[in-house]
CSV table of C-alpha atoms in Angstrom, one decimal:
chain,number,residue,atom,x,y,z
A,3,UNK,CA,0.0,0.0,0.0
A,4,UNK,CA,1.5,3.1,-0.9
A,5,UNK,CA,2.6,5.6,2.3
A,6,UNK,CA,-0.1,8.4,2.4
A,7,UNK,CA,1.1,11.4,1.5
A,8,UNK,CA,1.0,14.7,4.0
A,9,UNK,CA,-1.9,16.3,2.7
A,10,UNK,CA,-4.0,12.8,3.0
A,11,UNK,CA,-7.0,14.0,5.4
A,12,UNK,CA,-6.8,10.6,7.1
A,13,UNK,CA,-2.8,11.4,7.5
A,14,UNK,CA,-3.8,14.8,9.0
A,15,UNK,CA,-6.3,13.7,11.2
A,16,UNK,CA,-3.9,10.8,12.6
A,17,UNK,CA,-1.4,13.9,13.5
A,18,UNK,CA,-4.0,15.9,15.3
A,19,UNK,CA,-5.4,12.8,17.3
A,20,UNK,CA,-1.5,12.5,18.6
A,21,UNK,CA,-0.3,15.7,18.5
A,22,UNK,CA,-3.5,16.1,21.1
A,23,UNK,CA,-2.8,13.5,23.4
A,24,UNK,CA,0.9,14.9,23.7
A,25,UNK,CA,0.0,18.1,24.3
A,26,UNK,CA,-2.5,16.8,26.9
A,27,UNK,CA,0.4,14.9,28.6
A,28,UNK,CA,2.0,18.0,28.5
A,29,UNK,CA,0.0,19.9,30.3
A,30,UNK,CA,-0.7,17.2,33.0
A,31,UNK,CA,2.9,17.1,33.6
A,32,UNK,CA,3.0,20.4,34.5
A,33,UNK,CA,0.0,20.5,37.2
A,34,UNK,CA,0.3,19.8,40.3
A,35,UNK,CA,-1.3,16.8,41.6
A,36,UNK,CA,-4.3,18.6,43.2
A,37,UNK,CA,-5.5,20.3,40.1
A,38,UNK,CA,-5.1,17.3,38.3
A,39,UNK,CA,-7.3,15.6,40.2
A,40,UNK,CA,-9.7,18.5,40.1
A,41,UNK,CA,-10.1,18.3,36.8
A,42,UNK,CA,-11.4,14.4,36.6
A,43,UNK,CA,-14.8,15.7,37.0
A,44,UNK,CA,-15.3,18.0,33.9
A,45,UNK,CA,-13.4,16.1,31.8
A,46,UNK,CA,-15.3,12.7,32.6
A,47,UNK,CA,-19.0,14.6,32.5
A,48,UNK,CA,-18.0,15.9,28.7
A,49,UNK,CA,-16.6,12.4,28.1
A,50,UNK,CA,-19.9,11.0,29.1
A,51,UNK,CA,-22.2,13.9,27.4
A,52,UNK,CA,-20.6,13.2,24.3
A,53,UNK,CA,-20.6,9.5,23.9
A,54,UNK,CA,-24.1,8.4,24.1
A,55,UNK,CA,-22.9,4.9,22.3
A,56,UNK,CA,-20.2,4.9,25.5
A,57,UNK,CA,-22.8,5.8,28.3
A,58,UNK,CA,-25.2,2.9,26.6
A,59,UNK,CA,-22.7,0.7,27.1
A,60,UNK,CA,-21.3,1.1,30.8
A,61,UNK,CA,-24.7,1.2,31.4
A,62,UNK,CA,-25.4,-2.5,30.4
A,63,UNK,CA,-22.0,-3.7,31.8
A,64,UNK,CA,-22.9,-1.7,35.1
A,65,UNK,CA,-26.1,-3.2,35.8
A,66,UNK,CA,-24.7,-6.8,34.5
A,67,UNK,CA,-22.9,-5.5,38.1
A,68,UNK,CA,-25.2,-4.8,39.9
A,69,UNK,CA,-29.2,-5.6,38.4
A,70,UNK,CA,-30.0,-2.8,40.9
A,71,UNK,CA,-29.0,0.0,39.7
A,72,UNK,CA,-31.8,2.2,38.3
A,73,UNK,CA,-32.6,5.5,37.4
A,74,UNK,CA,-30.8,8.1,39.0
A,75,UNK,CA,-28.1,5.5,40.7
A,76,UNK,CA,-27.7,4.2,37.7
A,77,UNK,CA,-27.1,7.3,36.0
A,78,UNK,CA,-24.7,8.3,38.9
A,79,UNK,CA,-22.4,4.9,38.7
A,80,UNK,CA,-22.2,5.9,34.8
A,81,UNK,CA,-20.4,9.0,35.2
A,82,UNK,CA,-18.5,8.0,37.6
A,83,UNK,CA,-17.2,5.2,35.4
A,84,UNK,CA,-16.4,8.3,33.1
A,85,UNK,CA,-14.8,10.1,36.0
A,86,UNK,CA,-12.5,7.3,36.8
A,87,UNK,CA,-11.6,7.0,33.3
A,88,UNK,CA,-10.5,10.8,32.8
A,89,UNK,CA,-8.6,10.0,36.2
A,90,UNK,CA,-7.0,7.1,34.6
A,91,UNK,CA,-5.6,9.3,32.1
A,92,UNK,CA,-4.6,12.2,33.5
A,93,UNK,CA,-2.7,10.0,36.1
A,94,UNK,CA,-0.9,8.3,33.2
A,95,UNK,CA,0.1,11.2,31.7
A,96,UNK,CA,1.8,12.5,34.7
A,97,UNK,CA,3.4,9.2,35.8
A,98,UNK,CA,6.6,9.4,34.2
A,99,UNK,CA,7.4,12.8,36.1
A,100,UNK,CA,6.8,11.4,39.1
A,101,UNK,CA,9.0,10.8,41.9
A,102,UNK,CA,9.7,7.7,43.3
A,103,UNK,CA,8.9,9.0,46.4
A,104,UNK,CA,5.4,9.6,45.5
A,105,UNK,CA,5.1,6.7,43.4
A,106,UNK,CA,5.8,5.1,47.0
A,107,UNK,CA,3.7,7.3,49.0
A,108,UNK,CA,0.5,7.3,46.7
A,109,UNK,CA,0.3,3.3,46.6
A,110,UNK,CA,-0.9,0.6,49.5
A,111,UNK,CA,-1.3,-3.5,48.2
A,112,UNK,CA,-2.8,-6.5,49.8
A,113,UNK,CA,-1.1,-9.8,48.9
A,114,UNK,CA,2.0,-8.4,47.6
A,115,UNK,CA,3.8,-11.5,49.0
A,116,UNK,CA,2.0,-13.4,46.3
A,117,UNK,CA,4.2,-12.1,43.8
A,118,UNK,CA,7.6,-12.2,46.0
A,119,UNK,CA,6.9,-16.2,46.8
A,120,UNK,CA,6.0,-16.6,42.8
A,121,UNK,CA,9.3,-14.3,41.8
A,122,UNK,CA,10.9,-16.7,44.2
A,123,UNK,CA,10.1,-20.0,42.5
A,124,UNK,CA,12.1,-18.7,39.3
A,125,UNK,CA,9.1,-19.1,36.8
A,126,UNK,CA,8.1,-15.2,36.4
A,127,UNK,CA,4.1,-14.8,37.5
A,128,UNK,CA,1.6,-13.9,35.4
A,129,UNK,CA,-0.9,-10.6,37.1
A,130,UNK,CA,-4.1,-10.6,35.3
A,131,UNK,CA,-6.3,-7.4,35.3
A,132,UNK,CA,-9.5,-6.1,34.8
A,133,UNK,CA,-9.6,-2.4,32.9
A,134,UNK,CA,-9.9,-1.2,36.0
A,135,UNK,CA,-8.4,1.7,38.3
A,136,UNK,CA,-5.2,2.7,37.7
A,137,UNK,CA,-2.7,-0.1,37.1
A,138,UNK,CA,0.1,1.5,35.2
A,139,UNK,CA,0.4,3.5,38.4
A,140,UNK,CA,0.8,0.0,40.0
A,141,UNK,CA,3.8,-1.4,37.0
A,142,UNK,CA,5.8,2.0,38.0
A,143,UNK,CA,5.2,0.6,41.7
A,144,UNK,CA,6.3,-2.9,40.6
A,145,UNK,CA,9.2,-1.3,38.6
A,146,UNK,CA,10.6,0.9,41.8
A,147,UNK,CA,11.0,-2.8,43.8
A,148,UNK,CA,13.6,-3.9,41.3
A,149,UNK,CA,11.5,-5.7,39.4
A,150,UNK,CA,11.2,-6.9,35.3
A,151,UNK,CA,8.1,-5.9,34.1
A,152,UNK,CA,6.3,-7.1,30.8
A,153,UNK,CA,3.2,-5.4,29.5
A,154,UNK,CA,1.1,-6.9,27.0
A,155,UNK,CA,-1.2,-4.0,24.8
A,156,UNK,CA,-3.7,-3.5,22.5
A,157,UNK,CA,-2.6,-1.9,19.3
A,158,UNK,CA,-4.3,1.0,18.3
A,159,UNK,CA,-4.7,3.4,15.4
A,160,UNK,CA,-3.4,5.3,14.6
A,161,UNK,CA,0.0,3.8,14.4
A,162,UNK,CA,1.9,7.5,15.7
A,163,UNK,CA,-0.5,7.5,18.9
A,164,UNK,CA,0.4,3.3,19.4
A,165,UNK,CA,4.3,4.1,19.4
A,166,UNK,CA,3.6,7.6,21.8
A,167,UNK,CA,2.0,5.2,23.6
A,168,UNK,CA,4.8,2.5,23.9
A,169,UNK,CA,6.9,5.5,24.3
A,170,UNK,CA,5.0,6.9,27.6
A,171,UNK,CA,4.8,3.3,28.7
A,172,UNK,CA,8.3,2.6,28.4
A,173,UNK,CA,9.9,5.5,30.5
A,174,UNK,CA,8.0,3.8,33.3
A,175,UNK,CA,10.2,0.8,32.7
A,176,UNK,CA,8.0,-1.5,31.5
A,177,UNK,CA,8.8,-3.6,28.5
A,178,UNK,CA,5.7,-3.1,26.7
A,179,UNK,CA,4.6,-5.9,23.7
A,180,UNK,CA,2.1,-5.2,21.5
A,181,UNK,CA,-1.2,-8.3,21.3
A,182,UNK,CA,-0.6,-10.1,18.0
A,183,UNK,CA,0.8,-13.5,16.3
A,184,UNK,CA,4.3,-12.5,18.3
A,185,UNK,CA,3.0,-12.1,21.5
A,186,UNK,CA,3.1,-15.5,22.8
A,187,UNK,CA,6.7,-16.9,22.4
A,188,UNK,CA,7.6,-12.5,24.1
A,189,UNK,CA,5.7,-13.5,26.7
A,190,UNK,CA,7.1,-17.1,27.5
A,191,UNK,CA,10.4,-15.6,27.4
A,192,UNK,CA,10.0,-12.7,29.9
A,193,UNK,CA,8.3,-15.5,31.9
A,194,UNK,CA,11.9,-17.6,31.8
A,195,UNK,CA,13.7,-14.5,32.6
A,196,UNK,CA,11.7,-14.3,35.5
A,197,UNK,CA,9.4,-11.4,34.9
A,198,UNK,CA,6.2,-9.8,36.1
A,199,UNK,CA,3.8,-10.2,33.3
A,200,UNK,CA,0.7,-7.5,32.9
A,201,UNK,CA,-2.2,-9.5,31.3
A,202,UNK,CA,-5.8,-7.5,30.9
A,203,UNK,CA,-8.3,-9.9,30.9
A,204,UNK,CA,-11.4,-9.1,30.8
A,205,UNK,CA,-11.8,-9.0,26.9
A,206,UNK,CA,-11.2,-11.4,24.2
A,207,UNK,CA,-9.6,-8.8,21.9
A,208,UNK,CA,-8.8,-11.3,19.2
A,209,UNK,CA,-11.5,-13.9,19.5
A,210,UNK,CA,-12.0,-17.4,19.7
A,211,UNK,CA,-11.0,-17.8,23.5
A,212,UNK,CA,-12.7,-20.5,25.9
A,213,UNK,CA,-16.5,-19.7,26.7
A,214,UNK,CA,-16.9,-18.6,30.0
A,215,UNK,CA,-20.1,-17.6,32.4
A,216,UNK,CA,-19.2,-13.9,33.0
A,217,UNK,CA,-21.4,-11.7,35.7
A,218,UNK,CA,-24.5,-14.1,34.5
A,219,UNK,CA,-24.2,-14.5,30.8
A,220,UNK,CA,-21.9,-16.5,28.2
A,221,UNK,CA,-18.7,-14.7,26.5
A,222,UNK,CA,-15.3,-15.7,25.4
A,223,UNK,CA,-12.3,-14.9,27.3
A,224,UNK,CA,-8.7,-15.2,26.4
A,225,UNK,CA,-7.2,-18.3,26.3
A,226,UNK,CA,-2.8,-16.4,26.7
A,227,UNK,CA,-3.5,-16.8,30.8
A,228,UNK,CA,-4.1,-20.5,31.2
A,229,UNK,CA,-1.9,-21.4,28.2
A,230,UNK,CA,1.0,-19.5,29.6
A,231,UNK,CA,0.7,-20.5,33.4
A,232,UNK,CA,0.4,-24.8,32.1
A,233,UNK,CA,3.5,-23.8,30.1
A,234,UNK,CA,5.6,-21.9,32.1
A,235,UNK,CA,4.4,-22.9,35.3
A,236,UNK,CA,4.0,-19.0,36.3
A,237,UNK,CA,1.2,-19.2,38.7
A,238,UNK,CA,-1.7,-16.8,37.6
A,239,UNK,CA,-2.6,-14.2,40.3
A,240,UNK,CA,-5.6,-12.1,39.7
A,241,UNK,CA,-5.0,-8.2,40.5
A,242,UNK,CA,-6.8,-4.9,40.7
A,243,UNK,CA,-5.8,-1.6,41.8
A,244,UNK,CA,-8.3,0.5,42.8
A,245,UNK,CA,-8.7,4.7,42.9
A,246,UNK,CA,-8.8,5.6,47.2
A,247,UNK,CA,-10.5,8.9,46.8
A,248,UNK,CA,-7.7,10.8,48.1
A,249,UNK,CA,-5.1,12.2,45.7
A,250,UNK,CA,-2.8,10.1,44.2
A,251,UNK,CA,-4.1,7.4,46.2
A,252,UNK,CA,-3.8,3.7,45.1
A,253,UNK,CA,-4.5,0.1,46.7
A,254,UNK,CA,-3.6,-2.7,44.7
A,255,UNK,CA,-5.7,-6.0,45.4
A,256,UNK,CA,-3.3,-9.3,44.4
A,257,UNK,CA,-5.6,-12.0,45.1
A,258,UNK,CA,-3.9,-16.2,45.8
A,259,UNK,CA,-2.9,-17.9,42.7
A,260,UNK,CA,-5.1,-20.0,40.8
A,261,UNK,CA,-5.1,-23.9,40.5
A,262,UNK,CA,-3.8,-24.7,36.9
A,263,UNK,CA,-2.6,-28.2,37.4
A,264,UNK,CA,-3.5,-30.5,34.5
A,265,UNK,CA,-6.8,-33.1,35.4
A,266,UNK,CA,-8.5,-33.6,32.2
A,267,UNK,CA,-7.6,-35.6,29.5
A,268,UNK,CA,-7.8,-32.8,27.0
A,269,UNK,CA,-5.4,-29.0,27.3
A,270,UNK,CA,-8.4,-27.0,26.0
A,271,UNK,CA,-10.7,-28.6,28.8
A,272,UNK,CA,-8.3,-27.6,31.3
A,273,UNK,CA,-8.0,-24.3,29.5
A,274,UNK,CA,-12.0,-23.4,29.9
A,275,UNK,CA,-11.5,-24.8,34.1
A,276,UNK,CA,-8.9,-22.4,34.7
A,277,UNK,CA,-10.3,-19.7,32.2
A,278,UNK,CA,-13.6,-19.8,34.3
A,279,UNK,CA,-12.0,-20.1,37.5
A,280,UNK,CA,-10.2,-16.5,36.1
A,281,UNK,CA,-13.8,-14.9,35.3
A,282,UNK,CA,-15.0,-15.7,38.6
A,283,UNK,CA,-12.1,-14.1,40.4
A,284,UNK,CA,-12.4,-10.8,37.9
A,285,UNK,CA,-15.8,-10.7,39.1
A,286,UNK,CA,-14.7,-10.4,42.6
A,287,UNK,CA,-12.6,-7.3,41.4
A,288,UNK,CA,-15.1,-5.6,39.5
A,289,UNK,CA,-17.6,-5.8,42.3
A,290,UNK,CA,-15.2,-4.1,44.4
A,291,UNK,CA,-15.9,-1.0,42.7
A,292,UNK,CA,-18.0,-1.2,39.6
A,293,UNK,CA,-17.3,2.6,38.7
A,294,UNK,CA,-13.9,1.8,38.1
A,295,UNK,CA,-14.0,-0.7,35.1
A,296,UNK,CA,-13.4,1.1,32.4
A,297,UNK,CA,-15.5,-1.3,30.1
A,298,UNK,CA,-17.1,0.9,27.3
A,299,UNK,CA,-16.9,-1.3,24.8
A,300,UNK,CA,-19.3,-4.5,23.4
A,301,UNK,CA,-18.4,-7.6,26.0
A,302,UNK,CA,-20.6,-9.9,25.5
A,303,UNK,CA,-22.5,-11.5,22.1
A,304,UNK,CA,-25.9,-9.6,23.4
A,305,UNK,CA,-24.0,-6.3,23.0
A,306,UNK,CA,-24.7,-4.2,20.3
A,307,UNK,CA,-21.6,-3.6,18.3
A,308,UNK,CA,-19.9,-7.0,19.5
A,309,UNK,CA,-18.9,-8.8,16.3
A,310,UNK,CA,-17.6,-5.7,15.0
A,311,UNK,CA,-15.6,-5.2,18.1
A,312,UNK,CA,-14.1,-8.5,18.5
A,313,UNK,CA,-14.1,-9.7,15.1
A,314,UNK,CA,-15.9,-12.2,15.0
């Protein structure tokens, strides 16, 4: 395909949409952390007034939550899911300025010994997320106590905003590996070199992962967690980290690892256990605090939007 030239409107547009972001990071860098935080509001209410396809969504997912939530607490748990998403942001634009100090002052974690007696056995561990809270905040924590940290991401267009990304990602110190065909044998090797590995979980990006029961209804999950832990023998510890409500406060949740040993006759039997055992301990997250999932897209088959989302 020929390289577009610089006139292209598509080419134009793709500059603007990074050439934004970066100046957003910009400016976040430069506030302090108080005025930052004050602006998590107005940013998440125009988020939420201008995507009514978004505030459809989070609806469905919230109430898939909680099947209480009407009217007016329902409306209330949208924006803040639109809140904690602007917070999200803003915090990960001004993460790489950060001290370590306040890196280390800002965060608290239950069941970080899961991790040190998984580091210890020499197989790496495998943390597996929901889009939830603020986690990078969490791999700059992970980074400060001396630990390899491996990232696995979602590519995005345009391509310019994917690198910035990579970029931003990177001067945390995490060694950041873009979902595709590659992914897998990047993985297994941080895993061998004894990394921490960053999976998100909670979608099946590239469909075709195990079926699972998720909050009440059937979706697919990915299949990388299970695979990786029966290969690697990484144990699998489900993690959140949740927004405290004061500022730049953080408390990571690293729940036990999971059971992966083998006990059917078939891998892709024991794939779906584990897999399902993984949805039910993401629902234990998410219920946590249901504002924070940042789930605004399609997630499961009765979602408008779904097949285009995940391909299938």
């Amino acid at each position: 395909m020929p390289e577009r030239s610089f006139t292209d409107p598509r080419r134009l547009t793709d500059l603007a949409t990074t050439s934004s972001y970066r100046l957003g990071a910009a400016a976040a860098q430069m506030m302090p952390a108080r005025v930052a935080a004050g602006l998590t509001s107005p940013f998440g209410f125009g988020a939420n007034f201008a995507s009514r396809e978004r505030r459809a969504m989070i609806s469905r997912h919230l109430q898939r939550v909680d099947p209480t939530l009407r009217g007016l607490r329902l409306r209330r748990a949208v924006q803040e899911a639109f809140d904690s998403y602007a917070h999200y942001w803003l915090e990960s634009f001004r993460l790489p300025n950060l001290s370590r100090a306040t890196v280390e002052r800002g965060f608290a974690v239950d069941g970080y010994e899961n991790i040190v007696d998984g580091l210890a056995k020499g197989n790496g561990v495998i943390l597996v997320l929901p889009h939830l809270g603020g986690w990078e905040w969490a791999g700059r924590w992970i980074v400060e106590q001396g630990h390899q940290i491996t990232v696995v991401v979602e590519k995005i267009d345009p391509p310019q905003l994917f690198d910035w990304f990579v970029e931003l990602r990177s001067a945390l110190g995490m060694n950041v590996v873009a979902l595709g065909p590659d992914a897998g044998a990047t993985v297994t090797r941080a895993l061998r070199d004894n990394h921490v590995v960053c999976l998100l979980a909670d979608r099946d990006l590239q469909g075709g992962g195990p079926e699972v029961e998720f909050f009440g209804e059937r979706t697919t999950m990915p299949a990388g967690p299970a695979m990786l832990s029966m290969r690697t023998g990484a144990p699998i510890l489900p993690t959140a980290v949740y927004f405290t409500g004061r500022v730049d406060g953080h408390r990571a949740w690293v729940r036990p690892p999971l059971p992966v040993d083998r006990v059917e006759k078939r891998l892709r039997d024991d794939v779906q256990r584990v897999t399902q055992l993984l949805a039910e301990e993401l629902e234990i997250l998410i219920r946590r605090a249901p504002s924070q999932w940042h789930m605004f897209q399609p997630n499961w088959p009765s979602d408008p939007g779904y097949e285009h989302h995940t391909g299938k």
